[in-house]
Amino acid sequence: MNMKLNAIIVEDEENSRLILRNYLTKYCPNISILGEAANVEEALVLIRNNDLDVVFLDVEMPYGNAFDLLDKVGDVNFETIFVTAYNHYAIDALNAHASYYLMKPISIDELIKAVDYVTEIRTKEDALQDQVLVPKTNVVSGKITIPQQDGFEVIETADIMYCKADDNYTEIYLNNNKKKLVSKTLKYIEESLKDSNFARVHKSYLVNVNEIVKYVKGKGGSVVLSNGKEIMVSASKKSDLLSYFK
């Protein structure tokens, strides 16, 4: 039996919403429709208030389009199926990491294929998450030097909880609740810590894998550190993170 997928429909035309809802109800029983939105603002409310697997998204809407919505969402933790009457948005949809691109009028066969494809993606993600057991390495002792105006400071890598990007600077958070601001990019810090069990979980975050105490499922999910800090994981970074725990 296919896994259940939580979904919303974002479409400004009421008749189009009705058709898609009826098709999904009849031909895609593993889709659970949690709500419908007619514009970007309504869609944002639904996305922020629900744990979604997939969003059926029309491109052109009043007061903003699908890409405006995805920009406002930020780190997208759901699959996106574009539904539109216009084929010239296909490249933009691809660049927005769309899972599928459906043309109106909707073909039932194509709709089923789209849902099956998303179901396969989410099933594989769940299987990958279920492989998480215990860390395969213990704390690695080491040091890192961070530049200062009058020289540099030496920090034990084991004392670093996580690092956060701040434009061309990096904030280094230590396990004694202190923070260091370094005039280096997060990419530079990541390279400096590449042999010390640090994982880039997001474009803005690098975490000490030894400080992770919990992983929360999702398209990307999130990690909880030993100090209670929760950090979102980008979908593109999840496999690399979970490889530490196989």
Coordinates of N, CA and C in Angstrom, one line a residue:
M1 N 0.8 -1.2 0.0 CA 0.0 0.0 0.0 C 0.9 1.3 0.0
N2 N 0.6 2.2 -0.9 CA 1.3 3.5 -0.9 C 1.2 4.3 0.4
M3 N 2.3 4.9 0.7 CA 2.3 5.7 1.9 C 1.4 6.9 1.7
K4 N 0.8 7.4 2.8 CA -0.1 8.6 2.7 C 0.8 9.8 2.6
L5 N 0.3 10.7 1.7 CA 1.0 12.0 1.5 C 0.1 13.2 1.9
N6 N 0.5 14.0 2.7 CA -0.3 15.2 3.1 C 0.0 16.3 2.0
A7 N -1.1 16.9 1.5 CA -1.0 17.8 0.4 C -1.9 19.0 0.5
I8 N -1.6 20.1 -0.2 CA -2.5 21.2 -0.4 C -2.5 21.5 -1.9
I9 N -3.6 22.2 -2.2 CA -3.8 22.7 -3.6 C -3.7 24.2 -3.6
V10 N -2.8 24.7 -4.4 CA -2.7 26.2 -4.5 C -3.1 26.6 -6.0
E11 N -4.3 27.2 -6.1 CA -4.8 27.5 -7.4 C -5.9 28.6 -7.3
D12 N -5.8 29.6 -8.1 CA -6.7 30.8 -7.9 C -8.1 30.5 -8.5
E13 N -8.2 29.6 -9.5 CA -9.5 29.3 -10.1 C -10.2 28.2 -9.4
E14 N -11.4 28.6 -8.9 CA -12.2 27.6 -8.1 C -12.5 26.3 -8.9
N15 N -12.9 26.5 -10.2 CA -13.2 25.3 -11.0 C -12.0 24.4 -11.1
S16 N -10.8 25.0 -11.3 CA -9.6 24.2 -11.4 C -9.3 23.4 -10.1
R17 N -9.5 24.1 -9.0 CA -9.3 23.4 -7.7 C -10.2 22.2 -7.6
L18 N -11.5 22.4 -8.0 CA -12.5 21.4 -7.9 C -12.1 20.2 -8.7
I19 N -11.7 20.4 -9.9 CA -11.3 19.3 -10.8 C -10.1 18.6 -10.3
L20 N -9.1 19.3 -9.8 CA -7.9 18.6 -9.3 C -8.2 17.8 -8.0
R21 N -9.1 18.4 -7.2 CA -9.5 17.7 -5.9 C -10.2 16.4 -6.2
N22 N -11.1 16.5 -7.2 CA -11.9 15.3 -7.6 C -11.0 14.2 -8.2
Y23 N -10.1 14.6 -9.0 CA -9.2 13.7 -9.6 C -8.3 13.0 -8.6
L24 N -7.8 13.8 -7.7 CA -6.9 13.2 -6.6 C -7.7 12.3 -5.7
T25 N -8.9 12.7 -5.3 CA -9.8 11.8 -4.5 C -10.1 10.5 -5.1
K26 N -10.3 10.5 -6.4 CA -10.8 9.3 -7.2 C -9.6 8.5 -7.6
Y27 N -8.5 9.1 -8.1 CA -7.5 8.3 -8.7 C -6.2 8.2 -7.9
C28 N -6.1 9.0 -6.8 CA -4.8 9.0 -6.0 C -5.2 8.9 -4.6
P29 N -5.7 7.8 -4.1 CA -6.2 7.7 -2.7 C -5.2 7.9 -1.6
N30 N -3.9 7.8 -2.0 CA -2.9 8.0 -0.9 C -2.6 9.5 -0.6
I31 N -3.3 10.4 -1.4 CA -3.1 11.8 -1.2 C -4.2 12.3 -0.2
S32 N -3.8 12.9 0.9 CA -4.7 13.5 1.8 C -4.6 15.0 1.7
I33 N -5.7 15.6 1.2 CA -5.7 17.1 1.0 C -6.1 17.8 2.3
L34 N -5.1 18.5 2.8 CA -5.3 19.2 4.0 C -5.9 20.6 3.9
G35 N -5.9 21.1 2.7 CA -6.4 22.5 2.5 C -6.2 23.0 1.1
E36 N -6.8 24.1 0.8 CA -6.7 24.7 -0.5 C -6.5 26.2 -0.4
A37 N -5.8 26.8 -1.3 CA -5.5 28.2 -1.3 C -5.6 28.8 -2.6
A38 N -6.1 30.1 -2.7 CA -6.4 30.8 -3.9 C -5.3 31.8 -4.3
N39 N -4.4 32.0 -3.3 CA -3.3 33.0 -3.6 C -2.1 32.7 -2.7
V40 N -1.1 33.5 -2.9 CA 0.2 33.3 -2.2 C 0.1 33.4 -0.7
E41 N -0.6 34.4 -0.2 CA -0.7 34.5 1.2 C -1.5 33.4 1.9
E42 N -2.6 33.0 1.3 CA -3.3 31.8 1.8 C -2.5 30.6 1.9
A43 N -1.7 30.4 0.8 CA -0.8 29.2 0.7 C 0.2 29.3 1.8
L44 N 0.8 30.4 2.0 CA 1.8 30.5 3.1 C 1.3 30.1 4.4
V45 N 0.1 30.5 4.7 CA -0.5 30.1 6.0 C -0.7 28.6 6.1
L46 N -1.1 27.9 5.0 CA -1.3 26.5 5.0 C 0.1 25.8 5.2
I47 N 1.1 26.3 4.4 CA 2.4 25.7 4.5 C 3.0 25.7 5.8
R48 N 2.8 26.9 6.5 CA 3.5 27.1 7.8 C 2.7 26.4 8.9
N49 N 1.5 26.0 8.7 CA 0.7 25.4 9.7 C 0.5 23.9 9.5
N50 N 1.1 23.3 8.5 CA 0.9 21.9 8.2 C 2.2 21.2 7.9
D51 N 2.3 20.0 8.2 CA 3.5 19.1 7.8 C 3.1 18.5 6.5
L52 N 3.7 19.1 5.4 CA 3.3 18.7 4.1 C 4.3 17.8 3.4
D53 N 3.8 16.9 2.5 CA 4.7 16.1 1.7 C 4.7 16.7 0.2
V54 N 3.6 17.2 -0.2 CA 3.5 17.7 -1.6 C 2.6 18.9 -1.7
V55 N 2.9 19.8 -2.6 CA 2.1 21.0 -2.9 C 1.8 21.0 -4.4
F56 N 0.5 21.0 -4.7 CA 0.1 21.1 -6.1 C 0.0 22.6 -6.4
L57 N 0.8 23.1 -7.3 CA 1.0 24.6 -7.3 C 0.8 25.2 -8.7
D58 N -0.3 26.0 -8.8 CA -0.5 26.8 -10.1 C 0.6 27.8 -10.2
V59 N 1.0 28.2 -11.4 CA 2.1 29.2 -11.5 C 1.6 30.6 -11.4
E60 N 0.6 30.9 -12.2 CA 0.1 32.3 -12.2 C -1.1 32.5 -11.3
M61 N -0.9 33.4 -10.3 CA -2.0 33.8 -9.4 C -2.0 35.3 -9.2
P62 N -3.1 35.8 -8.7 CA -3.1 37.2 -8.4 C -2.1 37.6 -7.2
Y63 N -1.5 38.8 -7.4 CA -0.6 39.3 -6.3 C 0.6 38.4 -6.0
G64 N 1.1 37.8 -7.1 CA 2.3 36.9 -6.9 C 2.1 35.6 -7.6
N65 N 3.3 35.0 -8.0 CA 3.2 33.7 -8.6 C 3.8 32.6 -7.8
A66 N 3.9 31.4 -8.4 CA 4.4 30.2 -7.6 C 5.8 30.4 -7.1
F67 N 6.6 31.1 -7.9 CA 8.0 31.3 -7.6 C 8.2 32.3 -6.4
D68 N 7.3 33.3 -6.4 CA 7.2 34.2 -5.3 C 6.9 33.5 -4.0
L69 N 6.0 32.5 -4.1 CA 5.6 31.7 -2.9 C 6.8 30.9 -2.4
L70 N 7.5 30.2 -3.3 CA 8.6 29.4 -2.9 C 9.7 30.2 -2.3
D71 N 9.9 31.4 -2.8 CA 10.9 32.3 -2.3 C 10.6 32.7 -0.8
K72 N 9.3 32.9 -0.6 CA 8.8 33.3 0.8 C 8.9 32.1 1.7
V73 N 8.7 30.9 1.2 CA 8.8 29.8 2.1 C 10.3 29.5 2.5
G74 N 11.2 29.8 1.6 CA 12.6 29.6 2.0 C 13.1 28.2 1.8
D75 N 13.5 27.5 2.9 CA 14.0 26.1 2.8 C 12.8 25.2 2.6
V76 N 12.5 24.8 1.4 CA 11.3 24.0 1.1 C 11.5 22.5 1.6
N77 N 10.5 22.1 2.4 CA 10.6 20.7 2.9 C 9.5 19.8 2.4
F78 N 9.0 20.2 1.2 CA 8.0 19.4 0.6 C 8.3 19.3 -0.9
E79 N 7.6 18.3 -1.6 CA 7.8 18.2 -3.0 C 6.8 19.1 -3.7
T80 N 7.1 19.6 -4.9 CA 6.2 20.5 -5.6 C 5.8 19.9 -7.0
I81 N 4.5 19.9 -7.2 CA 4.0 19.5 -8.5 C 3.4 20.7 -9.1
F82 N 4.0 21.3 -10.2 CA 3.4 22.5 -10.8 C 2.3 22.0 -11.7
V83 N 1.2 22.8 -11.7 CA 0.0 22.6 -12.5 C -0.3 23.9 -13.2
T84 N -0.1 23.9 -14.5 CA -0.2 25.2 -15.3 C -0.7 25.0 -16.7
A85 N -1.2 26.0 -17.3 CA -1.6 26.0 -18.7 C -0.5 26.5 -19.6
Y86 N 0.6 26.9 -19.0 CA 1.7 27.5 -19.8 C 3.0 26.6 -19.7
N87 N 3.5 26.3 -20.9 CA 4.7 25.4 -20.9 C 6.0 26.2 -20.8
H88 N 5.9 27.6 -20.9 CA 7.2 28.3 -20.9 C 7.7 28.5 -19.4
Y89 N 7.1 28.0 -18.4 CA 7.6 28.0 -17.1 C 8.4 26.8 -16.7
A90 N 8.5 25.9 -17.6 CA 9.1 24.6 -17.3 C 10.6 24.7 -16.8
I91 N 11.4 25.6 -17.5 CA 12.8 25.7 -17.0 C 12.8 26.4 -15.6
D92 N 12.0 27.4 -15.4 CA 11.9 28.0 -14.1 C 11.5 27.0 -13.0
A93 N 10.5 26.1 -13.4 CA 10.1 25.1 -12.4 C 11.2 24.1 -12.1
L94 N 12.0 23.7 -13.2 CA 13.1 22.9 -13.0 C 14.2 23.5 -12.1
N95 N 14.4 24.8 -12.2 CA 15.4 25.5 -11.4 C 14.9 25.6 -10.0
A96 N 13.5 25.5 -9.8 CA 12.9 25.6 -8.4 C 12.8 24.2 -7.8
H97 N 13.5 23.2 -8.5 CA 13.5 21.8 -8.0 C 12.1 21.2 -7.9
A98 N 11.3 21.5 -8.9 CA 9.9 20.9 -9.0 C 10.1 19.4 -9.2
S99 N 9.2 18.6 -8.6 CA 9.2 17.2 -8.8 C 8.5 16.8 -10.1
Y100 N 7.5 17.6 -10.5 CA 6.8 17.2 -11.7 C 6.1 18.5 -12.3
Y101 N 5.8 18.5 -13.6 CA 5.3 19.6 -14.3 C 4.0 19.1 -15.0
L102 N 2.8 19.5 -14.6 CA 1.6 19.0 -15.2 C 1.0 20.2 -16.0
M103 N 0.6 19.8 -17.2 CA -0.1 20.8 -18.1 C -1.6 20.7 -18.0
K104 N -2.3 21.9 -18.0 CA -3.7 21.9 -18.1 C -4.2 21.8 -19.6
P105 N -5.3 21.1 -19.9 CA -6.1 20.4 -18.9 C -5.4 19.1 -18.4
I106 N -5.6 18.8 -17.2 CA -4.8 17.7 -16.5 C -5.2 16.4 -17.1
S107 N -4.1 15.6 -17.5 CA -4.3 14.3 -17.9 C -4.3 13.4 -16.6
I108 N -5.3 12.5 -16.5 CA -5.4 11.7 -15.3 C -4.1 10.8 -15.2
D109 N -3.7 10.2 -16.4 CA -2.5 9.3 -16.4 C -1.3 10.1 -15.9
E110 N -1.1 11.3 -16.4 CA 0.0 12.1 -16.0 C -0.1 12.5 -14.5
L111 N -1.2 12.8 -14.0 CA -1.4 13.1 -12.6 C -1.0 11.9 -11.7
I112 N -1.5 10.7 -12.1 CA -1.1 9.5 -11.4 C 0.4 9.2 -11.4
K113 N 1.0 9.5 -12.6 CA 2.5 9.3 -12.7 C 3.2 10.3 -11.7
A114 N 2.7 11.5 -11.7 CA 3.3 12.6 -10.8 C 3.2 12.2 -9.3
V115 N 2.0 11.7 -8.9 CA 1.8 11.3 -7.5 C 2.7 10.1 -7.2
D116 N 2.7 9.1 -8.2 CA 3.6 7.9 -7.9 C 5.0 8.3 -7.8
Y117 N 5.5 9.3 -8.6 CA 6.9 9.7 -8.5 C 7.2 10.4 -7.2
V118 N 6.3 11.2 -6.7 CA 6.5 11.9 -5.4 C 6.4 10.8 -4.3
T119 N 5.5 9.9 -4.4 CA 5.4 8.8 -3.4 C 6.7 8.0 -3.3
E120 N 7.3 7.7 -4.5 CA 8.6 7.0 -4.5 C 9.7 7.8 -3.8
I121 N 9.7 9.1 -4.1 CA 10.7 10.0 -3.4 C 10.6 10.0 -1.9
R122 N 9.3 10.2 -1.4 CA 9.1 10.2 0.0 C 9.4 8.9 0.7
T123 N 9.0 7.8 0.0 CA 9.3 6.4 0.5 C 10.8 6.2 0.7
K124 N 11.6 6.6 -0.3 CA 13.0 6.4 -0.2 C 13.6 7.2 0.9
E125 N 13.0 8.4 1.1 CA 13.5 9.3 2.2 C 13.2 8.7 3.6
D126 N 12.0 8.1 3.7 CA 11.7 7.5 5.0 C 12.6 6.3 5.2
A127 N 12.9 5.5 4.1 CA 13.8 4.3 4.3 C 15.2 4.7 4.7
L128 N 15.6 5.8 4.2 CA 17.0 6.3 4.5 C 17.0 6.8 6.0
Q129 N 15.9 7.5 6.4 CA 15.9 7.9 7.8 C 15.8 6.7 8.8
D130 N 15.1 5.7 8.4 CA 15.0 4.5 9.2 C 16.3 3.8 9.4
Q131 N 17.3 4.1 8.6 CA 18.6 3.4 8.8 C 19.5 4.1 9.9
V132 N 19.0 5.2 10.4 CA 19.8 5.9 11.4 C 19.8 5.1 12.7
L133 N 21.0 4.7 13.2 CA 21.1 4.0 14.4 C 21.9 4.7 15.4
V134 N 23.2 4.5 15.4 CA 24.1 5.2 16.4 C 25.3 5.8 15.6
P135 N 25.9 6.8 16.1 CA 27.1 7.4 15.4 C 28.2 6.3 15.2
K136 N 28.9 6.4 14.1 CA 29.9 5.4 13.8 C 31.3 5.8 14.3
T137 N 31.4 7.1 14.8 CA 32.6 7.5 15.4 C 32.4 8.3 16.7
N138 N 33.4 8.4 17.5 CA 33.4 9.1 18.7 C 34.0 10.5 18.5
V139 N 34.1 11.3 19.6 CA 34.6 12.6 19.5 C 36.1 12.5 19.0
V140 N 36.4 13.3 18.0 CA 37.7 13.4 17.5 C 38.4 14.6 18.1
S141 N 39.5 14.4 18.8 CA 40.2 15.5 19.4 C 41.0 16.3 18.3
G142 N 41.0 17.6 18.4 CA 41.7 18.4 17.5 C 41.6 19.9 17.9
K143 N 42.2 20.7 17.1 CA 42.1 22.2 17.3 C 41.9 22.9 16.0
I144 N 41.4 24.1 16.2 CA 41.3 25.0 15.0 C 41.8 26.4 15.5
T145 N 42.4 27.1 14.6 CA 42.8 28.5 15.0 C 41.9 29.5 14.3
I146 N 41.5 30.5 15.0 CA 40.6 31.5 14.4 C 41.4 32.9 14.4
P147 N 41.4 33.6 13.3 CA 42.2 34.8 13.3 C 41.6 35.9 14.1
Q148 N 42.5 36.7 14.7 CA 42.1 37.9 15.5 C 43.0 39.1 15.1
Q149 N 42.6 40.3 15.5 CA 43.4 41.4 15.0 C 44.9 41.3 15.5
D150 N 45.1 40.8 16.7 CA 46.5 40.7 17.2 C 47.1 39.4 17.1
G151 N 46.5 38.5 16.3 CA 47.1 37.1 16.1 C 46.0 36.1 15.9
F152 N 45.9 35.1 16.7 CA 44.9 34.1 16.5 C 44.6 33.4 17.8
E153 N 43.4 32.8 17.9 CA 43.0 32.0 19.1 C 42.8 30.6 18.7
V154 N 43.3 29.7 19.6 CA 43.2 28.3 19.4 C 41.9 27.7 20.2
I155 N 41.1 27.0 19.4 CA 39.9 26.4 20.0 C 39.9 24.9 19.8
E156 N 39.5 24.2 20.8 CA 39.3 22.8 20.7 C 38.1 22.5 19.8
T157 N 38.2 21.7 18.7 CA 37.1 21.5 17.9 C 36.0 20.8 18.6
A158 N 36.3 20.0 19.6 CA 35.3 19.3 20.4 C 34.4 20.3 21.2
D159 N 34.9 21.5 21.4 CA 34.1 22.5 22.1 C 33.1 23.3 21.3
I160 N 33.2 23.1 19.9 CA 32.3 23.8 19.0 C 31.0 23.0 18.9
M161 N 29.9 23.7 19.1 CA 28.6 23.1 18.9 C 28.2 23.2 17.4
Y162 N 28.2 24.4 16.9 CA 27.8 24.6 15.5 C 28.3 25.9 15.1
C163 N 28.4 26.1 13.7 CA 28.8 27.4 13.1 C 27.7 27.9 12.2
K164 N 27.5 29.2 12.2 CA 26.4 29.8 11.4 C 27.0 30.9 10.5
A165 N 26.6 30.9 9.3 CA 27.1 31.9 8.3 C 26.5 33.2 8.6
D166 N 27.3 34.3 8.4 CA 26.8 35.7 8.6 C 27.5 36.5 7.5
D167 N 27.0 36.4 6.2 CA 27.6 36.9 5.0 C 29.0 36.4 4.9
N168 N 30.0 37.3 4.9 CA 31.4 36.8 4.8 C 32.1 36.5 6.2
Y169 N 31.3 36.5 7.2 CA 31.7 36.1 8.5 C 31.1 34.8 9.0
T170 N 31.6 34.3 10.0 CA 31.0 33.0 10.6 C 30.9 33.2 12.1
E171 N 29.8 32.8 12.7 CA 29.6 32.8 14.1 C 29.8 31.4 14.6
I172 N 30.8 31.2 15.5 CA 31.1 29.9 16.1 C 30.5 29.8 17.5
Y173 N 29.6 28.9 17.7 CA 29.0 28.7 19.0 C 29.6 27.6 19.7
L174 N 30.1 27.9 21.0 CA 30.8 26.9 21.8 C 29.9 26.3 22.8
N175 N 30.3 25.2 23.4 CA 29.5 24.5 24.4 C 29.4 25.1 25.7
N176 N 30.2 26.2 25.9 CA 30.1 27.0 27.1 C 29.2 28.2 27.0
N177 N 28.4 28.2 25.9 CA 27.4 29.3 25.6 C 28.1 30.6 25.1
K178 N 29.4 30.5 24.8 CA 30.0 31.6 24.2 C 30.0 31.6 22.7
K179 N 30.1 32.8 22.1 CA 30.1 32.9 20.6 C 31.3 33.6 20.1
K180 N 31.9 33.1 19.1 CA 33.0 33.8 18.4 C 32.7 34.2 17.0
L181 N 32.9 35.5 16.7 CA 32.7 36.0 15.3 C 34.0 36.0 14.6
V182 N 34.1 35.3 13.5 CA 35.3 35.1 12.7 C 35.1 35.7 11.3
S183 N 36.2 36.4 10.9 CA 36.1 37.1 9.6 C 36.5 36.1 8.5
K184 N 35.9 35.0 8.5 CA 36.1 34.0 7.4 C 34.7 33.4 7.1
T185 N 34.5 33.0 5.8 CA 33.3 32.4 5.4 C 33.0 31.1 6.0
L186 N 31.8 30.6 6.0 CA 31.4 29.3 6.5 C 32.1 28.2 5.7
K187 N 32.3 28.5 4.4 CA 32.9 27.5 3.5 C 34.4 27.3 4.0
Y188 N 35.0 28.4 4.4 CA 36.4 28.3 4.8 C 36.5 27.5 6.1
I189 N 35.6 27.8 7.1 CA 35.5 27.1 8.3 C 35.2 25.6 8.1
E190 N 34.3 25.3 7.2 CA 34.0 23.9 6.8 C 35.2 23.2 6.4
E191 N 36.0 23.8 5.5 CA 37.2 23.2 5.0 C 38.2 22.9 6.1
S192 N 38.3 23.9 7.0 CA 39.2 23.7 8.2 C 38.8 22.6 9.1
L193 N 37.5 22.3 9.1 CA 37.0 21.2 10.1 C 36.7 19.9 9.3
K194 N 37.1 19.8 8.1 CA 36.7 18.6 7.3 C 37.1 17.3 7.9
D195 N 38.1 17.2 8.7 CA 38.5 16.0 9.4 C 38.1 15.8 10.8
S196 N 37.1 16.7 11.2 CA 36.7 16.7 12.6 C 35.2 16.4 12.9
N197 N 34.6 15.7 12.0 CA 33.2 15.3 12.2 C 32.2 16.4 12.3
F198 N 32.4 17.3 11.4 CA 31.4 18.4 11.2 C 30.7 18.3 9.9
A199 N 29.4 18.5 9.9 CA 28.5 18.2 8.8 C 27.8 19.6 8.4
R200 N 27.9 19.9 7.1 CA 27.2 21.0 6.6 C 25.7 20.6 6.3
V201 N 24.8 21.0 7.2 CA 23.4 20.6 7.1 C 22.5 21.6 6.4
H202 N 23.1 22.7 6.1 CA 22.3 23.8 5.5 C 23.3 24.8 5.0
K203 N 22.8 25.6 4.0 CA 23.7 26.6 3.4 C 24.3 27.6 4.5
S204 N 23.6 27.7 5.6 CA 24.0 28.6 6.7 C 24.5 27.9 7.9
Y205 N 24.5 26.6 8.0 CA 24.9 25.9 9.2 C 25.9 24.8 9.0
L206 N 26.8 24.7 9.9 CA 27.8 23.6 10.0 C 27.7 23.1 11.5
V207 N 27.4 21.8 11.7 CA 27.2 21.3 13.0 C 28.2 20.2 13.4
N208 N 28.5 20.2 14.7 CA 29.3 19.1 15.2 C 28.5 17.9 15.4
V209 N 28.8 16.9 14.6 CA 28.0 15.6 14.6 C 27.9 15.0 15.9
N210 N 29.0 15.1 16.7 CA 29.0 14.5 18.0 C 28.1 15.2 19.0
E211 N 27.6 16.4 18.7 CA 26.6 17.1 19.6 C 25.2 16.8 19.2
I212 N 24.9 16.1 18.1 CA 23.5 15.8 17.7 C 22.9 14.7 18.6
V213 N 21.8 15.1 19.2 CA 21.1 14.1 20.1 C 19.8 13.6 19.5
K214 N 19.3 14.2 18.4 CA 18.0 13.8 17.8 C 18.0 14.3 16.4
Y215 N 17.3 13.5 15.6 CA 17.0 13.8 14.2 C 15.5 13.8 14.0
V216 N 14.9 14.9 13.5 CA 13.5 14.9 13.3 C 13.2 14.8 11.8
K217 N 12.3 13.8 11.4 CA 12.0 13.5 10.0 C 11.4 14.7 9.3
G218 N 11.6 14.7 8.0 CA 11.1 15.7 7.1 C 11.8 15.6 5.8
K219 N 11.4 16.4 4.8 CA 12.1 16.3 3.5 C 13.6 16.5 3.7
G220 N 13.9 17.6 4.5 CA 15.2 17.7 5.0 C 15.3 17.3 6.4
G221 N 14.3 17.7 7.2 CA 14.2 17.4 8.6 C 15.0 18.4 9.4
S222 N 15.3 18.1 10.6 CA 16.1 19.0 11.5 C 16.9 18.1 12.5
V223 N 17.9 18.8 13.0 CA 18.7 18.1 14.1 C 18.6 18.9 15.4
V224 N 18.6 18.2 16.5 CA 18.6 18.9 17.8 C 19.9 18.6 18.4
L225 N 20.6 19.6 18.9 CA 21.9 19.5 19.5 C 21.8 19.3 21.0
S226 N 22.9 19.0 21.7 CA 22.9 18.6 23.1 C 22.5 19.8 24.0
N227 N 22.6 21.1 23.4 CA 22.2 22.3 24.2 C 20.8 22.7 23.9
G228 N 20.0 21.8 23.1 CA 18.6 22.1 22.8 C 18.4 22.9 21.5
K229 N 19.4 23.3 20.9 CA 19.3 24.1 19.7 C 18.8 23.2 18.5
E230 N 17.8 23.6 17.8 CA 17.2 22.8 16.7 C 17.6 23.6 15.4
I231 N 18.2 22.8 14.5 CA 18.7 23.4 13.2 C 18.1 22.7 12.0
M232 N 17.5 23.4 11.1 CA 16.9 22.8 9.9 C 18.0 22.2 9.0
V233 N 17.6 21.1 8.4 CA 18.5 20.4 7.5 C 17.9 20.6 6.0
S234 N 18.8 21.0 5.1 CA 18.3 21.2 3.7 C 18.2 19.8 3.1
A235 N 17.2 19.6 2.2 CA 17.0 18.3 1.6 C 18.2 17.8 0.9
S236 N 19.0 18.8 0.3 CA 20.2 18.4 -0.5 C 21.3 17.9 0.4
K237 N 21.2 18.3 1.7 CA 22.3 17.9 2.6 C 22.0 16.7 3.5
K238 N 20.8 16.2 3.4 CA 20.3 15.2 4.3 C 21.1 13.9 4.2
S239 N 21.3 13.4 3.0 CA 22.0 12.2 2.8 C 23.4 12.2 3.4
D240 N 24.1 13.3 3.2 CA 25.5 13.4 3.7 C 25.4 13.4 5.3
L241 N 24.5 14.1 5.9 CA 24.3 14.0 7.3 C 24.1 12.6 7.8
L242 N 23.1 12.0 7.2 CA 22.7 10.7 7.7 C 23.7 9.6 7.5
S243 N 24.7 9.9 6.6 CA 25.8 8.9 6.4 C 26.6 8.7 7.6
Y244 N 26.6 9.7 8.5 CA 27.4 9.6 9.8 C 26.8 8.6 10.7
F245 N 25.5 8.2 10.5 CA 24.8 7.4 11.5 C 24.4 6.1 11.0
K246 N 24.9 5.7 9.8 CA 24.5 4.4 9.3 C 25.3 3.3 10.0

